[in-house]
mmCIF file of C-alpha atoms in Angstrom:
data_model
loop_
_atom_site.group_PDB
_atom_site.id
_atom_site.type_symbol
_atom_site.label_atom_id
_atom_site.label_comp_id
_atom_site.label_asym_id
_atom_site.label_seq_id
_atom_site.Cartn_x
_atom_site.Cartn_y
_atom_site.Cartn_z
ATOM 1 C CA MET A 263 -24.982 4.160 3.977
ATOM 2 C CA ASN A 264 -21.357 5.278 4.061
ATOM 3 C CA LYS A 265 -20.852 7.538 1.062
ATOM 4 C CA ILE A 266 -17.665 9.447 1.722
ATOM 5 C CA THR A 267 -16.123 12.358 -0.240
ATOM 6 C CA ILE A 268 -12.510 13.156 0.537
ATOM 7 C CA ILE A 269 -11.591 16.625 -0.632
ATOM 8 C CA GLY A 270 -7.883 16.882 -1.182
ATOM 9 C CA SER A 271 -6.486 13.440 -2.026
ATOM 10 C CA GLY A 272 -2.880 13.871 -0.926
ATOM 11 C CA ASN A 273 -0.978 11.593 1.374
ATOM 12 C CA ILE A 274 -3.485 11.601 4.287
ATOM 13 C CA GLY A 275 -6.608 11.650 2.083
ATOM 14 C CA LEU A 276 -5.430 8.670 -0.018
ATOM 15 C CA SER A 277 -4.186 6.856 3.048
ATOM 16 C CA LEU A 278 -7.612 7.178 4.646
ATOM 17 C CA ALA A 279 -9.379 6.002 1.524
ATOM 18 C CA LYS A 280 -7.134 2.978 1.053
ATOM 19 C CA GLY A 281 -7.304 2.106 4.732
ATOM 20 C CA LEU A 282 -11.088 2.173 4.878
ATOM 21 C CA VAL A 283 -11.324 -0.102 1.844
ATOM 22 C CA SER A 284 -8.616 -2.522 2.973
ATOM 23 C CA LYS A 285 -10.369 -2.894 6.322
ATOM 24 C CA ALA A 286 -13.772 -3.396 4.600
ATOM 25 C CA TYR A 287 -15.378 -0.364 6.195
ATOM 26 C CA CYS A 288 -16.785 0.443 2.749
ATOM 27 C CA LYS A 289 -16.126 -0.266 -0.924
ATOM 28 C CA ALA A 290 -13.929 1.800 -3.192
ATOM 29 C CA GLU A 291 -17.019 2.834 -5.201
ATOM 30 C CA ASP A 292 -18.449 4.431 -2.056
ATOM 31 C CA ILE A 293 -15.548 6.909 -1.830
ATOM 32 C CA THR A 294 -15.178 9.962 -4.038
ATOM 33 C CA LEU A 295 -11.695 11.437 -4.213
ATOM 34 C CA THR A 296 -11.120 14.986 -5.407
ATOM 35 C CA ARG A 297 -8.018 16.699 -6.687
ATOM 36 C CA ARG A 298 -7.288 19.549 -9.068
ATOM 37 C CA SER A 299 -5.454 17.179 -11.431
ATOM 38 C CA LEU A 300 -7.386 14.005 -12.189
ATOM 39 C CA ARG A 301 -4.338 12.461 -13.903
ATOM 40 C CA SER A 302 -2.773 12.051 -10.487
ATOM 41 C CA LEU A 303 -5.761 9.898 -9.424
ATOM 42 C CA SER A 304 -5.689 7.535 -12.411
ATOM 43 C CA ASP A 305 -4.447 4.594 -10.305
ATOM 44 C CA GLU A 306 -7.240 5.153 -7.758
ATOM 45 C CA ALA A 307 -9.816 5.380 -10.518
ATOM 46 C CA ALA A 308 -8.610 2.060 -11.873
ATOM 47 C CA LYS A 309 -9.118 0.527 -8.423
ATOM 48 C CA GLY A 310 -12.781 1.551 -8.373
ATOM 49 C CA PHE A 311 -12.699 4.853 -6.480
ATOM 50 C CA LYS A 312 -14.791 7.677 -7.917
ATOM 51 C CA VAL A 313 -12.672 10.726 -8.805
ATOM 52 C CA SER A 314 -13.590 14.348 -9.456
ATOM 53 C CA ASP A 315 -11.960 17.734 -9.926
ATOM 54 C CA ASN A 316 -15.174 19.509 -8.894
ATOM 55 C CA ASN A 317 -15.560 19.664 -5.097
ATOM 56 C CA LYS A 318 -19.040 21.131 -5.238
ATOM 57 C CA VAL A 319 -20.360 18.289 -7.375
ATOM 58 C CA ALA A 320 -18.389 15.636 -5.513
ATOM 59 C CA ILE A 321 -20.162 16.216 -2.186
ATOM 60 C CA TYR A 322 -23.657 15.986 -3.593
ATOM 61 C CA ASN A 323 -24.436 12.429 -2.414
ATOM 62 C CA ALA A 324 -21.925 12.232 0.440
ATOM 63 C CA ASP A 325 -22.889 11.331 3.980
ATOM 64 C CA VAL A 326 -19.456 12.292 5.253
ATOM 65 C CA ILE A 327 -17.314 15.082 3.812
ATOM 66 C CA VAL A 328 -13.676 14.772 4.706
ATOM 67 C CA LEU A 329 -11.568 17.940 4.354
ATOM 68 C CA ALA A 330 -7.989 16.867 3.705
ATOM 69 C CA VAL A 331 -6.444 19.887 1.928
ATOM 70 C CA LEU A 332 -3.536 22.035 3.032
ATOM 71 C CA PRO A 333 -4.459 24.705 5.664
ATOM 72 C CA GLN A 334 -3.636 27.469 3.163
ATOM 73 C CA GLN A 335 -6.110 25.997 0.648
ATOM 74 C CA LEU A 336 -9.015 25.452 3.030
ATOM 75 C CA LYS A 337 -10.750 28.834 2.904
ATOM 76 C CA SER A 338 -11.214 28.735 -0.854
ATOM 77 C CA VAL A 339 -12.427 25.148 -0.671
ATOM 78 C CA LEU A 340 -14.973 25.968 2.054
ATOM 79 C CA GLU A 341 -16.270 28.921 0.037
ATOM 80 C CA GLU A 342 -16.611 26.650 -2.978
ATOM 81 C CA ILE A 343 -18.667 23.950 -1.265
ATOM 82 C CA ALA A 344 -20.685 26.152 1.121
ATOM 83 C CA PRO A 345 -23.697 26.570 -1.290
ATOM 84 C CA ALA A 346 -23.876 22.791 -1.787
ATOM 85 C CA VAL A 347 -23.617 21.362 1.777
ATOM 86 C CA SER A 348 -26.664 19.878 3.547
ATOM 87 C CA PRO A 349 -26.269 20.293 7.296
ATOM 88 C CA GLU A 350 -29.262 18.101 7.985
ATOM 89 C CA LYS A 351 -27.856 15.133 6.021
ATOM 90 C CA GLN A 352 -24.110 15.563 6.082
ATOM 91 C CA ILE A 353 -21.293 15.742 8.591
ATOM 92 C CA VAL A 354 -17.902 17.422 7.992
ATOM 93 C CA VAL A 355 -14.710 15.780 9.217
ATOM 94 C CA SER A 356 -11.640 18.016 9.002
ATOM 95 C CA VAL A 357 -8.153 16.603 9.122
ATOM 96 C CA VAL A 358 -6.637 19.973 8.433
ATOM 97 C CA SER A 359 -3.971 21.097 10.886
ATOM 98 C CA GLY A 360 -4.608 24.238 12.935
ATOM 99 C CA VAL A 361 -8.234 24.693 11.864
ATOM 100 C CA THR A 362 -10.989 24.716 14.508
ATOM 101 C CA CYS A 363 -14.521 23.472 14.195
ATOM 102 C CA ALA A 364 -15.620 27.076 14.513
ATOM 103 C CA ASP A 365 -13.363 28.053 11.596
ATOM 104 C CA VAL A 366 -15.115 25.496 9.400
ATOM 105 C CA ARG A 367 -18.650 26.533 10.516
ATOM 106 C CA ASP A 368 -17.710 30.200 9.877
ATOM 107 C CA LYS A 369 -17.730 29.308 6.197
ATOM 108 C CA LEU A 370 -20.304 26.497 6.044
ATOM 109 C CA GLY A 371 -22.884 27.759 8.523
ATOM 110 C CA ASN A 372 -23.439 27.414 12.282
ATOM 111 C CA ASN A 373 -25.784 24.408 11.870
ATOM 112 C CA MET A 374 -23.106 22.244 10.234
ATOM 113 C CA GLN A 375 -21.864 19.462 12.503
ATOM 114 C CA VAL A 376 -18.087 19.425 12.375
ATOM 115 C CA ILE A 377 -15.595 16.916 13.814
ATOM 116 C CA ARG A 378 -11.838 17.369 13.761
ATOM 117 C CA ALA A 379 -9.654 14.311 13.322
ATOM 118 C CA MET A 380 -5.873 14.035 13.343
ATOM 119 C CA PRO A 381 -4.639 10.717 11.923
ATOM 120 C CA ASN A 382 -1.219 9.875 10.598
ATOM 121 C CA THR A 383 -0.077 8.089 7.414
ATOM 122 C CA ALA A 384 -0.063 4.670 9.131
ATOM 123 C CA ILE A 385 -3.818 4.842 8.479
ATOM 124 C CA ALA A 386 -3.071 3.251 5.075
ATOM 125 C CA ILE A 387 -2.215 -0.033 6.857
ATOM 126 C CA GLY A 388 -4.789 0.244 9.619
ATOM 127 C CA GLN A 389 -2.276 1.380 12.252
ATOM 128 C CA SER A 390 -3.011 5.074 12.695
ATOM 129 C CA MET A 391 -3.193 6.899 15.972
ATOM 130 C CA THR A 392 -6.121 9.258 15.400
ATOM 131 C CA CYS A 393 -7.250 11.998 17.836
ATOM 132 C CA ILE A 394 -10.762 13.383 17.361
ATOM 133 C CA ALA A 395 -12.554 16.394 18.865
ATOM 134 C CA THR A 396 -15.726 18.394 18.357
ATOM 135 C CA ASP A 397 -17.563 21.333 19.853
ATOM 136 C CA ASN A 398 -21.053 20.760 18.434
ATOM 137 C CA ALA A 399 -21.495 17.349 16.888
ATOM 138 C CA SER A 400 -24.005 14.948 18.404
ATOM 139 C CA ASP A 401 -22.897 11.858 20.338
ATOM 140 C CA GLU A 402 -24.301 9.778 17.505
ATOM 141 C CA GLN A 403 -22.122 11.500 14.896
ATOM 142 C CA LEU A 404 -19.090 11.406 17.172
ATOM 143 C CA GLU A 405 -19.526 7.670 17.619
ATOM 144 C CA ARG A 406 -19.982 7.247 13.862
ATOM 145 C CA VAL A 407 -16.704 9.064 13.054
ATOM 146 C CA THR A 408 -14.975 7.212 15.925
ATOM 147 C CA LYS A 409 -15.975 3.846 14.424
ATOM 148 C CA MET A 410 -14.762 4.971 10.978
ATOM 149 C CA PHE A 411 -11.303 5.775 12.262
ATOM 150 C CA GLU A 412 -11.229 2.732 14.620
ATOM 151 C CA THR A 413 -11.303 0.541 11.468
ATOM 152 C CA VAL A 414 -7.905 2.011 10.548
ATOM 153 C CA GLY A 415 -6.173 2.235 13.927
ATOM 154 C CA ALA A 416 -6.598 3.479 17.456
ATOM 155 C CA VAL A 417 -8.710 6.489 18.387
ATOM 156 C CA VAL A 418 -8.630 8.852 21.346
ATOM 157 C CA THR A 419 -11.295 11.565 21.890
ATOM 158 C CA ILE A 420 -9.724 14.765 23.269
ATOM 159 C CA ASN A 421 -10.665 18.362 24.006
ATOM 160 C CA GLU A 422 -10.398 20.529 20.919
ATOM 161 C CA ASP A 423 -7.802 22.821 22.481
ATOM 162 C CA LEU A 424 -5.361 19.846 22.421
ATOM 163 C CA MET A 425 -5.689 19.168 18.704
ATOM 164 C CA THR A 426 -2.533 21.095 17.715
ATOM 165 C CA SER A 427 -0.666 19.108 20.336
ATOM 166 C CA ALA A 428 -2.071 15.961 18.920
ATOM 167 C CA THR A 429 -0.855 17.041 15.481
ATOM 168 C CA ALA A 430 2.696 17.321 16.768
ATOM 169 C CA LEU A 431 2.730 14.085 18.769
ATOM 170 C CA CYS A 432 0.839 11.771 16.354
ATOM 171 C CA ALA A 433 0.850 13.209 12.863
ATOM 172 C CA CYS A 434 4.281 14.873 12.881
ATOM 173 C CA GLY A 435 5.385 12.290 15.377
ATOM 174 C CA ILE A 436 5.382 9.451 12.885
ATOM 175 C CA ALA A 437 8.145 11.225 11.010
ATOM 176 C CA PHE A 438 10.132 11.596 14.245
ATOM 177 C CA PHE A 439 9.986 7.882 14.979
ATOM 178 C CA LEU A 440 10.815 7.044 11.346
ATOM 179 C CA ARG A 441 13.850 9.252 11.574
ATOM 180 C CA SER A 442 14.946 7.499 14.755
ATOM 181 C CA ILE A 443 14.680 4.163 13.014
ATOM 182 C CA ARG A 444 16.703 5.487 10.136
ATOM 183 C CA ALA A 445 19.344 6.709 12.590
ATOM 184 C CA ALA A 446 19.480 3.311 14.244
ATOM 185 C CA SER A 447 19.969 1.593 10.934
ATOM 186 C CA GLN A 448 22.800 4.001 10.018
ATOM 187 C CA GLY A 449 24.438 3.158 13.341
ATOM 188 C CA GLY A 450 24.087 -0.487 12.392
ATOM 189 C CA VAL A 451 25.908 0.057 9.137
ATOM 190 C CA GLU A 452 28.751 1.771 10.962
ATOM 191 C CA ILE A 453 29.229 -1.186 13.290
ATOM 192 C CA GLY A 454 29.352 -3.666 10.447
ATOM 193 C CA PHE A 455 25.969 -4.606 9.015
ATOM 194 C CA HIS A 456 24.868 -4.285 5.411
ATOM 195 C CA ALA A 457 22.303 -1.485 4.944
ATOM 196 C CA HIS A 458 19.340 -3.674 4.205
ATOM 197 C CA ASP A 459 20.028 -5.961 7.175
ATOM 198 C CA ALA A 460 20.622 -2.980 9.445
ATOM 199 C CA LEU A 461 17.280 -1.419 8.463
ATOM 200 C CA LYS A 462 15.353 -4.641 8.924
ATOM 201 C CA MET A 463 16.895 -5.120 12.339
ATOM 202 C CA ALA A 464 16.168 -1.534 13.399
ATOM 203 C CA VAL A 465 12.539 -1.672 12.163
ATOM 204 C CA GLN A 466 11.812 -4.967 13.900
ATOM 205 C CA THR A 467 13.466 -3.748 17.144
ATOM 206 C CA ALA A 468 11.336 -0.562 17.125
ATOM 207 C CA LYS A 469 8.192 -2.595 16.406
ATOM 208 C CA GLY A 470 9.038 -4.958 19.223
ATOM 209 C CA ALA A 471 9.554 -2.070 21.634
ATOM 210 C CA ALA A 472 6.172 -0.495 20.696
ATOM 211 C CA ASP A 473 4.304 -3.838 20.886
ATOM 212 C CA LEU A 474 5.966 -4.597 24.255
ATOM 213 C CA LEU A 475 4.477 -1.435 25.749
ATOM 214 C CA LEU A 476 1.085 -1.891 24.053
ATOM 215 C CA GLN A 477 0.661 -5.503 25.176
ATOM 216 C CA THR A 478 2.123 -5.309 28.650
ATOM 217 C CA ARG A 479 0.891 -1.761 29.357
ATOM 218 C CA SER A 480 4.156 -1.147 31.137
ATOM 219 C CA HIS A 481 6.137 2.101 31.320
ATOM 220 C CA PRO A 482 9.070 2.566 28.979
ATOM 221 C CA GLU A 483 11.491 3.126 31.905
ATOM 222 C CA GLY A 484 10.426 -0.162 33.478
ATOM 223 C CA GLU A 485 11.325 -2.053 30.279
ATOM 224 C CA ILE A 486 14.563 -0.088 29.966
ATOM 225 C CA ASP A 487 15.552 -1.133 33.479
ATOM 226 C CA LYS A 488 15.235 -4.777 32.392
ATOM 227 C CA VAL A 489 17.954 -4.401 29.793
ATOM 228 C CA THR A 490 20.339 -2.096 31.626
ATOM 229 C CA SER A 491 22.814 -3.978 33.816
ATOM 230 C CA PRO A 492 25.491 -2.349 36.005
ATOM 231 C CA LYS A 493 28.467 -1.177 33.922
ATOM 232 C CA GLY A 494 26.701 -2.685 30.869
ATOM 233 C CA CYS A 495 26.693 -1.737 27.216
ATOM 234 C CA THR A 496 23.005 -0.653 27.130
ATOM 235 C CA ILE A 497 23.289 1.985 29.798
ATOM 236 C CA ALA A 498 26.534 3.189 28.320
ATOM 237 C CA GLY A 499 24.811 3.760 24.998
ATOM 238 C CA LEU A 500 21.721 5.366 26.514
ATOM 239 C CA ASN A 501 23.801 7.765 28.594
ATOM 240 C CA GLU A 502 25.922 8.777 25.613
ATOM 241 C CA MET A 503 22.690 9.621 23.737
ATOM 242 C CA GLU A 504 21.380 11.592 26.651
ATOM 243 C CA HIS A 505 24.673 13.481 27.060
ATOM 244 C CA ASN A 506 24.162 14.574 23.452
ATOM 245 C CA GLY A 507 20.584 15.728 24.057
ATOM 246 C CA PHE A 508 18.518 12.838 22.656
ATOM 247 C CA SER A 509 15.438 13.223 24.852
ATOM 248 C CA SER A 510 15.737 17.025 24.983
ATOM 249 C CA ALA A 511 15.925 17.262 21.186
ATOM 250 C CA PHE A 512 12.904 15.007 20.781
ATOM 251 C CA ILE A 513 10.857 17.042 23.199
ATOM 252 C CA LYS A 514 11.923 20.363 21.675
ATOM 253 C CA GLY A 515 10.972 19.075 18.237
ATOM 254 C CA ILE A 516 7.506 18.065 19.402
ATOM 255 C CA LYS A 517 7.003 21.467 21.076
ATOM 256 C CA LEU A 518 8.118 23.375 17.963
ATOM 257 C CA SER A 519 5.876 21.296 15.716
ATOM 258 C CA ALA A 520 2.911 22.027 17.971
ATOM 259 C CA LEU A 521 3.641 25.724 17.842
ATOM 260 C CA LYS A 522 3.921 25.636 14.045
ATOM 261 C CA ALA A 523 0.765 23.539 13.607
ATOM 262 C CA GLY A 524 -1.311 26.061 15.542
ATOM 263 C CA GLY A 525 -0.596 28.826 13.062
ATOM 264 C CA LEU A 526 -0.800 27.059 9.698
ATOM 265 C CA TYR A 527 -4.380 28.146 8.829
ATOM 266 C CA ASN A 528 -3.622 31.840 9.120
ATOM 267 C CA ASP A 529 -0.111 31.812 7.718
#
């Protein structure tokens, strides 16, 4: 049985639900989506998902409870569902940034098994990079949650103290890579391509670069060396970017996002 309730059906919650169904992990009718306004879930209801605006009722038959609300909303949600959870039957998966397993148990009880997961929005197409961590869940439950997220992308199990770092690199990181693709397409327009052609070319080039590393398991610098010839145009472009702080800005952005992610729950 894989009855799943996703509390907080925003971008990540909906992406997870759609990804699990598209990859045949479960059926739409096995997933309950909650949101304060049911009107915003009308399309999902029409596709067969169960919808609810009552979190306490929505978790009643769930095997897995996914917390996907904003960090600032989590305390009130946990207090709402605390009387209704069943630690012996249910497991809680939190995808909330900056919230520890202990934070969740503080509201739901120390015998509640909690696993943190940090996916990104590519989960909707089965291409997420999801990091998971726990401090008390059984190996069986950890394997169960790992398999759930493996149906919608790649999974890495990490120590919990690295979860805010994972948030910056993977969850925030997808926006960083999207922005770099957008910048590349804008450069393409400036050198003569129509916008739609420039974007297609930038997207496919970025995808090719990522697949090249995934399939060959090579290092980025090794692949860069293959396309940088002496006095060539590639090295000239790379060095100009570096002179203007490309790598430094990227690294600083990741570090700042990690710092921000660590404090969201208590802000």
